[in-house]
Coordinates of C-alpha atoms and ligand atoms in Angstrom, one line a residue:
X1 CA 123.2 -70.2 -170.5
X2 CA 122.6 -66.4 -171.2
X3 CA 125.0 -64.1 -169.1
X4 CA 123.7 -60.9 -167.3
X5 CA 125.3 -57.7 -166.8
X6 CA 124.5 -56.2 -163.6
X7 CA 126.4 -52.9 -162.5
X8 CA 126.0 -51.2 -159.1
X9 CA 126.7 -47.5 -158.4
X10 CA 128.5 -45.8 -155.8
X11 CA 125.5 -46.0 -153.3
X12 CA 125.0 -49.2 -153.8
X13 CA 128.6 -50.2 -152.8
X14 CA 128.5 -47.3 -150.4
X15 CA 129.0 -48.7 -147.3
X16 CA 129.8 -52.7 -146.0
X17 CA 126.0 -53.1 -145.6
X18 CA 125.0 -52.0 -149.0
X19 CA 128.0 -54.6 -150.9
X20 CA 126.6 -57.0 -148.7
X21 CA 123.4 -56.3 -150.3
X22 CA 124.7 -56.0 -153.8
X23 CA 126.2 -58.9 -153.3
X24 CA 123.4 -61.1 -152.0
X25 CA 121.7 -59.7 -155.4
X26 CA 124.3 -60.8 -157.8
X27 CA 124.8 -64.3 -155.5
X28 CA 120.7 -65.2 -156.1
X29 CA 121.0 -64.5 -160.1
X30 CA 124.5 -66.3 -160.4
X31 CA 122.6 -69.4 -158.9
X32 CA 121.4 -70.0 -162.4
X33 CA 122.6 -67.4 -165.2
X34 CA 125.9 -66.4 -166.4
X35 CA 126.6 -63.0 -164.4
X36 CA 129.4 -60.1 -165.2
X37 CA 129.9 -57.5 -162.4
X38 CA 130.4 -53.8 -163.2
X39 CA 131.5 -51.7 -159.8
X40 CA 131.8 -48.1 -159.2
X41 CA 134.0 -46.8 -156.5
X42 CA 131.5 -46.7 -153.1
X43 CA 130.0 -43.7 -152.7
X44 CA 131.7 -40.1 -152.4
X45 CA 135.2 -41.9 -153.1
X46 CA 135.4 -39.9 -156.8
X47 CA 134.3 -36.9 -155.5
X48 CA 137.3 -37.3 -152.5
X49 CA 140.0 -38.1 -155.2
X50 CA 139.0 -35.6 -157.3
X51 CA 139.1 -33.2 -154.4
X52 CA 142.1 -33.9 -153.3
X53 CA 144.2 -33.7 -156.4
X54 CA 143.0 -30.4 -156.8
X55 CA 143.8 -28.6 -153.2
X56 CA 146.9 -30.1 -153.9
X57 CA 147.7 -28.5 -157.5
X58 CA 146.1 -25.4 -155.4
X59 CA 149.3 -25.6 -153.3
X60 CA 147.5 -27.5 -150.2
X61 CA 149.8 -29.9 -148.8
X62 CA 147.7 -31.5 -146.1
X63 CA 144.3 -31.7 -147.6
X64 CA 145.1 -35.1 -149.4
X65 CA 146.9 -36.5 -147.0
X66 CA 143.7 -36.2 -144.8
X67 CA 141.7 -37.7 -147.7
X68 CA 143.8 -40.3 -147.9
X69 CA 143.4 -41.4 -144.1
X70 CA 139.4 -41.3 -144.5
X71 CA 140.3 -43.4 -147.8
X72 CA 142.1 -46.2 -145.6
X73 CA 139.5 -45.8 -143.0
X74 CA 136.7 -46.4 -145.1
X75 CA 137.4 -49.5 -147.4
X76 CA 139.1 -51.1 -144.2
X77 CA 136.1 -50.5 -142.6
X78 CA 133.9 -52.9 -145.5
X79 CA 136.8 -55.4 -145.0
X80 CA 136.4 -56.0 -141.7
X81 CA 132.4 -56.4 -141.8
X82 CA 132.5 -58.4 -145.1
X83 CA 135.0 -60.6 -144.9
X84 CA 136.2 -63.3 -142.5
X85 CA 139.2 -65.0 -143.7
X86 CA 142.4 -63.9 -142.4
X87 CA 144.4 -64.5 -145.7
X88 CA 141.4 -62.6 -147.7
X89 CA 141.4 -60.0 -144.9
X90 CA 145.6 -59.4 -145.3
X91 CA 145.3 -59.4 -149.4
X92 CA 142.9 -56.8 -149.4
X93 CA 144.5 -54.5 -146.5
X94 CA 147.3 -54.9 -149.1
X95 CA 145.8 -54.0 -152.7
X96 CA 143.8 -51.3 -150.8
X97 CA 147.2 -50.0 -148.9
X98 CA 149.0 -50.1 -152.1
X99 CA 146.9 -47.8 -153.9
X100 CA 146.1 -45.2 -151.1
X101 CA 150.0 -44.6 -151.4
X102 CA 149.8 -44.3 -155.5
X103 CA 147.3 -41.6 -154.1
X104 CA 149.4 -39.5 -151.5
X105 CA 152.2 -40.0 -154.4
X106 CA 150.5 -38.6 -156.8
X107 CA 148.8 -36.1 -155.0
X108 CA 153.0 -35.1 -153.8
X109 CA 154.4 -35.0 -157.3
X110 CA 150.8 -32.5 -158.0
X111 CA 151.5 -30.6 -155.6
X112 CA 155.6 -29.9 -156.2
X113 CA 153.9 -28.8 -159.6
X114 CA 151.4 -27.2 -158.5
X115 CA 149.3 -28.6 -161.6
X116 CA 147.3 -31.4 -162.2
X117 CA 147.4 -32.8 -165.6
X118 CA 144.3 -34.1 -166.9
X119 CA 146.0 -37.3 -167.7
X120 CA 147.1 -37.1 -164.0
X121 CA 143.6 -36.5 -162.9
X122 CA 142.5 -39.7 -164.8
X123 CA 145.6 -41.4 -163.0
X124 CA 143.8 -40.4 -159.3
X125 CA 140.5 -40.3 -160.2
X126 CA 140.7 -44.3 -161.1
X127 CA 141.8 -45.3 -158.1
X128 CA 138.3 -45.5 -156.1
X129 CA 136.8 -48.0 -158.6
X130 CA 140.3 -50.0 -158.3
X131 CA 140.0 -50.1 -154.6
X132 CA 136.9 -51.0 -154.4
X133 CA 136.5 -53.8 -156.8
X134 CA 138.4 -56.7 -155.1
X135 CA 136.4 -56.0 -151.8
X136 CA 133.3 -56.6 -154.0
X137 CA 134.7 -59.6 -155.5
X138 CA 136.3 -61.6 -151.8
X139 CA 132.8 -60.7 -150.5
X140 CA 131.8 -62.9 -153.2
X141 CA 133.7 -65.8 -152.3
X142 CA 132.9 -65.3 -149.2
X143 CA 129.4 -66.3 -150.0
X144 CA 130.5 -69.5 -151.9
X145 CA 130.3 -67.5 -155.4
X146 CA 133.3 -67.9 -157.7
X147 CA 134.9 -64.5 -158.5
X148 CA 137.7 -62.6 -159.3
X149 CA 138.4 -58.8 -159.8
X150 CA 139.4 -57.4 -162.9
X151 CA 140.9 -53.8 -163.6
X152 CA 139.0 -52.3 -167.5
X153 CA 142.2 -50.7 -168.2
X154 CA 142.8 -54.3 -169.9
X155 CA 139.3 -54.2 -171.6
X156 CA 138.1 -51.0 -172.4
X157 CA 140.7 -49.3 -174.7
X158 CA 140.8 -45.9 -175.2
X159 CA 142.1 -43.0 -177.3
X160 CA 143.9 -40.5 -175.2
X161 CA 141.8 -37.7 -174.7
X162 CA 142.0 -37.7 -170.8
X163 CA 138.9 -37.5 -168.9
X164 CA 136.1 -38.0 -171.1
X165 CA 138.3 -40.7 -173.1
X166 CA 137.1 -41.9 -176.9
X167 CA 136.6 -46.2 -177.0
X168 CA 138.2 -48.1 -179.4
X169 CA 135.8 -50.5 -180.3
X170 CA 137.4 -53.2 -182.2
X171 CA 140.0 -53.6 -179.4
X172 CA 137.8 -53.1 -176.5
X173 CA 135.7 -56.0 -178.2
X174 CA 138.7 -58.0 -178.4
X175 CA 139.8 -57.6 -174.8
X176 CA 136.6 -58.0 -173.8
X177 CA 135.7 -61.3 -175.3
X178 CA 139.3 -62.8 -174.8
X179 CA 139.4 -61.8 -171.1
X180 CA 135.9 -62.6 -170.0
X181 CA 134.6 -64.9 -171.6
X182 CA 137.2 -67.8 -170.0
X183 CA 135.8 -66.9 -167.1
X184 CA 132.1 -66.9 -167.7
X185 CA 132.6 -70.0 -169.1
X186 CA 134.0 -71.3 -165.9
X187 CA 131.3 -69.8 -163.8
X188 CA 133.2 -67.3 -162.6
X189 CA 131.7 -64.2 -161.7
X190 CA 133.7 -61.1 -162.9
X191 CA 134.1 -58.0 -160.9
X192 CA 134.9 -55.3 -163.1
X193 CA 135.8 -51.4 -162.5
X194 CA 133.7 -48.8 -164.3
X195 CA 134.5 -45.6 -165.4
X196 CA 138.3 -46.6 -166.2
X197 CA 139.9 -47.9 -169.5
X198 CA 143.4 -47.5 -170.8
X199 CA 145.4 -46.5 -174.2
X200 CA 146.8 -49.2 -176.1
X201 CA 150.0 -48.2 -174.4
X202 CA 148.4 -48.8 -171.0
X203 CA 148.1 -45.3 -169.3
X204 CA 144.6 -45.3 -167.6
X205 CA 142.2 -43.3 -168.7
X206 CA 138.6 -42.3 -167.6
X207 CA 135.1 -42.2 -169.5
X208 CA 134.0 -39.4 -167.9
X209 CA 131.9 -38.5 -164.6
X210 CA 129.1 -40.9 -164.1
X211 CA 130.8 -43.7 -166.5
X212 CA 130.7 -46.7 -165.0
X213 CA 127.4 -47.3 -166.8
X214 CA 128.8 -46.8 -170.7
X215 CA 131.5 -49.5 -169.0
X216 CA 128.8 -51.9 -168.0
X217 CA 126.8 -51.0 -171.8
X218 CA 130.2 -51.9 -173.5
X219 CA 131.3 -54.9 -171.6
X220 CA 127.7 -56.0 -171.9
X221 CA 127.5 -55.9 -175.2
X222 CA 130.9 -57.4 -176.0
X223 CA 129.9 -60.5 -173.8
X224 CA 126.9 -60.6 -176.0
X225 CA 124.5 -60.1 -172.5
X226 CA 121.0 -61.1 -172.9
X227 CA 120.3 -57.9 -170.7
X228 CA 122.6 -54.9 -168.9
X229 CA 121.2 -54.2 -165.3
X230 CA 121.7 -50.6 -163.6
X231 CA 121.6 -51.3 -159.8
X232 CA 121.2 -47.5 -158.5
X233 CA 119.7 -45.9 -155.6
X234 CA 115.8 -44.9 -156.9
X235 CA 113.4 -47.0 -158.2
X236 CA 113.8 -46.6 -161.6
X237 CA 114.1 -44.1 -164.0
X238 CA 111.5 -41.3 -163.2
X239 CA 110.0 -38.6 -164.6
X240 CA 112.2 -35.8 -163.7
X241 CA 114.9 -35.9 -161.1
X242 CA 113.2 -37.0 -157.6
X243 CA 115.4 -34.1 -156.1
X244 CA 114.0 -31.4 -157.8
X245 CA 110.2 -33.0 -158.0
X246 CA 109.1 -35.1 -155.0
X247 CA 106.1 -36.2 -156.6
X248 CA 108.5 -37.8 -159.3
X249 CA 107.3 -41.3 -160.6
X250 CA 108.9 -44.0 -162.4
X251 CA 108.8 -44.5 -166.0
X252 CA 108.1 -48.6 -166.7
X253 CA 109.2 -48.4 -169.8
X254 CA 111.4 -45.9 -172.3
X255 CA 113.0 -46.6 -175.9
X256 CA 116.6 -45.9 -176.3
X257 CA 115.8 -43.0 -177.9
X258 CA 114.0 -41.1 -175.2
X259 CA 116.5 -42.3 -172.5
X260 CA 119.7 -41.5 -174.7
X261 CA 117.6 -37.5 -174.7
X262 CA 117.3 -37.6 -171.2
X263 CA 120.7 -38.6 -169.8
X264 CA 122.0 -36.0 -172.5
X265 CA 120.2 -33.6 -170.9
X266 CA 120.9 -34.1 -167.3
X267 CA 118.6 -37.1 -166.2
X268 CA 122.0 -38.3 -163.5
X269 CA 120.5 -41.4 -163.4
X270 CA 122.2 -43.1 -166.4
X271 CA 125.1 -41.8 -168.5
X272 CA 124.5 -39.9 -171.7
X273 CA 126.5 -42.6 -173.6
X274 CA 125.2 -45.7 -172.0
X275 CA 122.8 -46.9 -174.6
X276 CA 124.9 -46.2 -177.7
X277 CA 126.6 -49.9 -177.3
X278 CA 123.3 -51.7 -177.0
X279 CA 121.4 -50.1 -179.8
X280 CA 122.9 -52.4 -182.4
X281 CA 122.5 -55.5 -180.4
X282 CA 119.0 -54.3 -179.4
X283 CA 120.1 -55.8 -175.8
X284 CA 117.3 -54.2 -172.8
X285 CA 118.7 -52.3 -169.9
X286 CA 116.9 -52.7 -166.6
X287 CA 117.4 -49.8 -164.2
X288 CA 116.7 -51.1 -160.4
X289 CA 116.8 -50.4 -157.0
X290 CA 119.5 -51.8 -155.2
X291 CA 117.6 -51.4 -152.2
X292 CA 114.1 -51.9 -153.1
X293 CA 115.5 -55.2 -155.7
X294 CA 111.4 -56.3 -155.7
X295 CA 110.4 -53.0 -157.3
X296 CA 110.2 -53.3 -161.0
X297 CA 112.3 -50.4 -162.3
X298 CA 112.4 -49.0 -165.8
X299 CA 113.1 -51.1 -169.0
X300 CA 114.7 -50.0 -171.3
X301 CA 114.8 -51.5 -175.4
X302 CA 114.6 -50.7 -178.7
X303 CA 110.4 -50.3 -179.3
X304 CA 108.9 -47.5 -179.1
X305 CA 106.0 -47.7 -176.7
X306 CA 103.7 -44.8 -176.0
X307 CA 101.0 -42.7 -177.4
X308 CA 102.4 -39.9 -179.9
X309 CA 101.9 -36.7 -177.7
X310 CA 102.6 -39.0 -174.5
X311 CA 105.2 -36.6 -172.9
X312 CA 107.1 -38.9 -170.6
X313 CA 109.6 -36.9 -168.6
X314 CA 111.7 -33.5 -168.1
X315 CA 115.2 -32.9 -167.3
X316 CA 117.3 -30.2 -166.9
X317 CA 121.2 -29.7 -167.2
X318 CA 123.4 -27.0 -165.6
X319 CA 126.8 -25.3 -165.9
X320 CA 126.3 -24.3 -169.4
X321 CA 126.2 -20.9 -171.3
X322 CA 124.5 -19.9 -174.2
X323 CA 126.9 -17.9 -176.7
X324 CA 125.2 -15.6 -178.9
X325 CA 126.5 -13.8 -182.0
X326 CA 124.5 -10.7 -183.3
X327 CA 124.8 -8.4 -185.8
X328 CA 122.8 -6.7 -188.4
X329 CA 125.4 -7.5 -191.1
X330 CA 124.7 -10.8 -190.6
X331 CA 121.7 -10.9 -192.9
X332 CA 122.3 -12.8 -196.0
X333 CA 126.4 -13.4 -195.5
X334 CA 127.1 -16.7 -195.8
X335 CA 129.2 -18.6 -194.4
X336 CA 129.0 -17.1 -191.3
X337 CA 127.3 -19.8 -189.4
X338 CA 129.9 -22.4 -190.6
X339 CA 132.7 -20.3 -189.9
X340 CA 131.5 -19.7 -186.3
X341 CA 130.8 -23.3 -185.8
X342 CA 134.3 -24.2 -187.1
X343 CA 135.7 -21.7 -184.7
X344 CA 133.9 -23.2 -181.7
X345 CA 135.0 -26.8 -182.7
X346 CA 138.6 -25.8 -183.3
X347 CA 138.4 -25.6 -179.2
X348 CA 136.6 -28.8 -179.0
X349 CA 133.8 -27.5 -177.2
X350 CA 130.5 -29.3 -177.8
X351 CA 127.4 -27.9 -178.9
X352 CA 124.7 -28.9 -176.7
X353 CA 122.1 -27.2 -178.9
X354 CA 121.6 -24.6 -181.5
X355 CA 118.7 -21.6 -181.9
X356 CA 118.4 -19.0 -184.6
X357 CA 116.5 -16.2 -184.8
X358 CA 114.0 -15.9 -188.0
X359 CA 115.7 -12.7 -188.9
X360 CA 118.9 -14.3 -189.1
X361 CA 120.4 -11.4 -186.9
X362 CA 121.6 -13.8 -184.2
X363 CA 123.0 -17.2 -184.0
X364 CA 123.0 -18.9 -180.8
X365 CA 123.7 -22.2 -179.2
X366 CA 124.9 -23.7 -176.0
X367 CA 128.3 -24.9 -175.0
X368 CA 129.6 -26.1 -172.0
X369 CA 130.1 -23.5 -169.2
X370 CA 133.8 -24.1 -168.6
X371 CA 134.4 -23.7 -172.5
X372 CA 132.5 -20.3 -172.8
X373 CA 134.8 -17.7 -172.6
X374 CA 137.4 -19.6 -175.1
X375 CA 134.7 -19.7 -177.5
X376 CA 133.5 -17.0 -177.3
X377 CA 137.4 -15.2 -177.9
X378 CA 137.6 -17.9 -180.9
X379 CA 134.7 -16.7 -182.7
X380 CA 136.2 -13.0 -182.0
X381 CA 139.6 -14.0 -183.6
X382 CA 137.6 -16.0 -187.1
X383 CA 135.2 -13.2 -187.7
X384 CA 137.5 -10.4 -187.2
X385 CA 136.7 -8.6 -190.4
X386 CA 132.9 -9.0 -190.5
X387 CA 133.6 -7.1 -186.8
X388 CA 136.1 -4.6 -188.2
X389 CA 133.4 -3.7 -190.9
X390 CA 130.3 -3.8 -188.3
X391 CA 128.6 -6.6 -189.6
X392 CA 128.7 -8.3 -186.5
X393 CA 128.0 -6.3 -183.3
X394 CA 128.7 -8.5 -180.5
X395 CA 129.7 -12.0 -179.4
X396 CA 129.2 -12.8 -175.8
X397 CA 128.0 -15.7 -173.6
X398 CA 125.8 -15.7 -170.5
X399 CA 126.6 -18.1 -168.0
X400 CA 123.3 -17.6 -165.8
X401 CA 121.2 -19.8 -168.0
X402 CA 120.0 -23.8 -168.0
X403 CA 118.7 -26.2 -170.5
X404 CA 115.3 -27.7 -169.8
X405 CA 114.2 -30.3 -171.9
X406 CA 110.6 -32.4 -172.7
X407 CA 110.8 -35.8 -173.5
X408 CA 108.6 -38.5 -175.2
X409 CA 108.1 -40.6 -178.2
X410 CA 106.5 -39.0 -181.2
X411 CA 106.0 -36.4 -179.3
X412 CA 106.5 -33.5 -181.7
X413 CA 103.8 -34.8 -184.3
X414 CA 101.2 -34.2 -182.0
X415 CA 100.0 -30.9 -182.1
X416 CA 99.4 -28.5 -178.7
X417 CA 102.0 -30.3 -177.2
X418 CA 104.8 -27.5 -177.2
X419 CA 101.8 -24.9 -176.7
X420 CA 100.7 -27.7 -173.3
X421 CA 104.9 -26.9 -172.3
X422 CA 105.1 -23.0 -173.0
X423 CA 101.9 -22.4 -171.1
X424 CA 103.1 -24.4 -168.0
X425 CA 105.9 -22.0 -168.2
X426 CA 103.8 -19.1 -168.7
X427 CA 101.7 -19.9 -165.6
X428 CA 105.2 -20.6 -163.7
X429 CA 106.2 -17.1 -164.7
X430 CA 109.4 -18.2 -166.3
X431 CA 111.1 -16.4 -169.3
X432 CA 112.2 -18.8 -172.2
X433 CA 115.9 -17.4 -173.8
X434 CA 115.4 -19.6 -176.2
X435 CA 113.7 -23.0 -178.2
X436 CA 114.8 -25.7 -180.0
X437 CA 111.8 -27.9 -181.8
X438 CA 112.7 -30.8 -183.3
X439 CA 116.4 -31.7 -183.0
X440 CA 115.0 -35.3 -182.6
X441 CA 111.4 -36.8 -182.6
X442 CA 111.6 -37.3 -178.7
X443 CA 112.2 -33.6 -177.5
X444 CA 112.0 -30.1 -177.1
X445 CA 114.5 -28.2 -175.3
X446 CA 114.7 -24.8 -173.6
X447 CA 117.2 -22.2 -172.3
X448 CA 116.0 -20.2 -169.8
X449 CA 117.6 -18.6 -166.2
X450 CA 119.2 -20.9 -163.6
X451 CA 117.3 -19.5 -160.9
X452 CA 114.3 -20.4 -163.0
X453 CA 115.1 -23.8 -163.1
X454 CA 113.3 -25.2 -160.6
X455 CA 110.2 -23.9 -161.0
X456 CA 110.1 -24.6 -164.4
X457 CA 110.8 -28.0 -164.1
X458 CA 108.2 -28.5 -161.3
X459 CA 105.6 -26.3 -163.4
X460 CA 106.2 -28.8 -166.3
X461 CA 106.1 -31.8 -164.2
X462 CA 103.2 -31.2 -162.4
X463 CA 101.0 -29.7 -165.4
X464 CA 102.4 -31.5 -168.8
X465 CA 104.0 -34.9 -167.3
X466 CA 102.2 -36.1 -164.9
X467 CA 99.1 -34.4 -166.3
X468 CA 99.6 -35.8 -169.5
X469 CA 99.9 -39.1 -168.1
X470 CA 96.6 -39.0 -166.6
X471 CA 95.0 -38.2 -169.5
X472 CA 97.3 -41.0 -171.1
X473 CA 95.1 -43.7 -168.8
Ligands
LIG501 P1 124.8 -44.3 -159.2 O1 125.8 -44.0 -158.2 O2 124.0 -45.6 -158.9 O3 125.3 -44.4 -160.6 P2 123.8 -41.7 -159.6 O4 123.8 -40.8 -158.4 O5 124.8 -41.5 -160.6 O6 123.7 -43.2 -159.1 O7 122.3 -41.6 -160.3 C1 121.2 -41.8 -159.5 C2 120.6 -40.5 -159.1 O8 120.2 -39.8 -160.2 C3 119.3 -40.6 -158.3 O9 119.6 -40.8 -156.9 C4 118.6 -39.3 -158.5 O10 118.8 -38.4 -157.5 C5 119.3 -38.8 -159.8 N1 118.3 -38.5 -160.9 C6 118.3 -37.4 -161.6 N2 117.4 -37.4 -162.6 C7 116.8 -38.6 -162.4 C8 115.7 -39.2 -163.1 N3 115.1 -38.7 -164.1 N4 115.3 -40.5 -162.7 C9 115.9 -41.1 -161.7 N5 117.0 -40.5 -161.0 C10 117.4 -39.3 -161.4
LIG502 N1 133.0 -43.3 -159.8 C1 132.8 -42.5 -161.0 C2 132.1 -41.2 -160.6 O1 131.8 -40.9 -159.5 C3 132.0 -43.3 -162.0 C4 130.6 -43.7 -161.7 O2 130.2 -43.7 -160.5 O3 129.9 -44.1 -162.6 O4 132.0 -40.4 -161.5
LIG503 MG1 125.9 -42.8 -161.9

């Protein structure tokens, strides 16, 4: 019997009404397929965690202590609407008791610091899936489905780069296959956390903001899942972010490609590393609405369907800054470009893209925001003599900025599509800082300002996206 994959977000195990309705989901597919469970924390719960941890390194005593009441409240809340046996009931109260104090503890020994490690930010930030899991799973049982929780911190191994942690493949696959697979084969319906995974000496770790969906790729694929299924809040995966564009539709179908482009640059909806585990296998993902289940949603696999010149969606990403460097000298001296991009990677800051001027008088590319100004000091300190001799003028970075990007198969060997995106801009009024055509086949992105955003993104929506798709028909 082929296994599914299904993983729920945090609205969809937001509140006891929405597990009850994830759970109804997963009860109707385990009637007759193998299924493995991935759960984030419910909704917010990161976010709280997060928040509190860091009033606390900020020298505020009382703030997690108040989280950690509305922590109690809430996931006793679920347990009392979705669960009716006593001894289930007391269990839970338990776990979830037992880690709200590893919270206020943690958050204590933080705040005696004053500093919050990132390895102790990986500690408290995991402990919203781990609460929330073994609800998911006794609501389970409770509806005559065989389940059992299980913490990834004994699955997905990591390297130990705290809070955007490296997988181990070869061990994760190992875990995976010798933990779950017992219990598919019994008929057993795993729960499992996202976003967490451990070292190989067992300190938790965290894949990042938004991770639970690599977990649910990786696990997937180690499982050897005929499909991975993203139970989210919208319908699918739409043309641009609904927030931003109302008139946002849903894509029926995207290649990994294109979706790997858009959750790079921004698209929320799925995690920029999600498909990478899949590719290989060629295993579909399904995005679906957890409250709409009888709406398609998006498919995602390995073909590449679409007209060339079909331009299927655009995203947009914040908090990032484009550095420039600039100087006349800069004309014909080589090395220079390597030796700034070895100075920017030396700080481990990654390169989201990279422009450069035809007169080679500037090189310029975009890092994240919160690396910008150690960059930019690390490319003073490498080129120090081509600035002692003038050569180079400046290095700065400007914060104010955004990257907007186009995506769709093929789309760059059509012609006049680029010309269709910088006239929708044009007509929007908005300024482009800067281009980048052909990093990949599927997209073109832009810099231009934050306050900009918006309207560009609407301006290309309305007049390339959803234009294009007309004429597509
Ligand atoms: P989950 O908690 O289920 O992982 P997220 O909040 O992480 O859900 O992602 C879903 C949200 O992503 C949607 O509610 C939507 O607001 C946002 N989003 C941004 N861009 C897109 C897009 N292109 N398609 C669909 N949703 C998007
Ligand atoms: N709970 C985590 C977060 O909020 C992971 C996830 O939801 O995917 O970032
Ligand atoms: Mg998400």
């Amino acid at each position: 019997m082929p296994t599914l994959t299904l993983k729920f977000g945090g609205t969809s195990v937001g509140s006891a009404e929405a597990v009850a309705q994830a759970v109804d989901i997963v009860a109707g597919i385990a009637r007759n397929q193998r299924v493995l469970m991935i759960c984030s924390a419910m909704g917010g719960v990161t976010n709280l965690l997060i928040e509190g941890a860091q009033t606390a390194a900020a020298g505020d005593g009382a703030r997690y202590q108040a989280i950690a009441h509305m922590l109690r409240q809430k996931h006793e809340a679920a347990i009392r609407a979705l669960v009716d046996s006593d001894v289930e009931r007391i269990a839970l109260h338990d776990e979830v008791e037992a880690l709200v104090d590893e919270f206020e503890t943690l958050c204590y020994g933080i705040y005696v610091l004053r500093e919050a490690s990132s390895k102790a930010m990986d500690k408290v930030s995991s402990l919203g899936e781990r609460m929330c899991v073994p609800v998911v799973s006794a609501r389970l049982r409770q509806c005559g489905v065989p389940s059992c929780s299980v913490s990834a911190s004994r699955l997905v191994i990591t390297d130990d780069q705290f809070q955007n942690a490296g997988v181990l493949f070869e061990e994760t696959g190992a875990a995976v296959r010798r933990e779950l697979l017992p219990l598919l084969d019994q008929g057993v319906v795993p729960v499992v956390t996202g976003f967490i995974g451990a070292t190989r000496d067992g300190v938790v770790t965290t894949l990042g903001r938004g991770g639970s969906d690599y977990s649910a790729a990786l696990l997937g694929a180690y499982v050897d899942s005929a499909e991975v299924w993203i139970w989210t809040d919208v319908d699918g995966v739409m043309t641009t972010d609904p927030r931003l564009a109302p008139d946002a539709r849903v894509i029926p179908v995207l290649s990994y490609g294109e979706v790997g482009e858009m959750a790079y640059f921004g698209a929320k909806v799925l995690h920029a590393k999600t498909v990478q585990p899949l590719v290989e296998r060629g295993i579909p993902v399904r995005v679906k609405n957890t409250f709409n289940p009888a709406a398609e949603g998006t498919l995602i696999t390995r073909e590449e369907h679409a007209a060339p010149g079909t331009v299927k969606a655009v995203t947009a990403i914040g908090d990032v800054s484009l550095v420039t460097v600039a100087g006349r000298g800069m004309i014909g001296v080589p090395g220079i470009a390597a030796r700034t991009f070895s100075a920017v990677a030396k700080r481990q800051a990654n390169v989201l893209m990279i422009a450069q001027s035809s007169s080679e008088q500037s090189i310029c590319f975009v890092v994240p925001e919160a690396k910008s100004r150690e960059v930019v000091a690390a490319i003073k300190a490498e080129l120090e003599t081509e600035f002692g001799r003038q050569d180079i003028d400046r290095a700065w970075a400007d914060d104010d900025v955004e990257i907007i990007t186009v995506v769709g198969v093929g789309m760059l060997r059509q012609s006049g599509v680029a010309a269709r995106v910088f006239g929708a801009l044009g007509e929007a009024g908005v300024n482009i800082i800067a281009i980048v055509h052909g990093a990949s086949d599927y997209c073109v992105s832009m810099v231009v300002r934050a306050d900009d955003t918006p309207r560009a993104v609407r301006a290309i929506h309305k007049l390339v996206v959803l234009n294009g798709d007309a004429a597509a028909r």
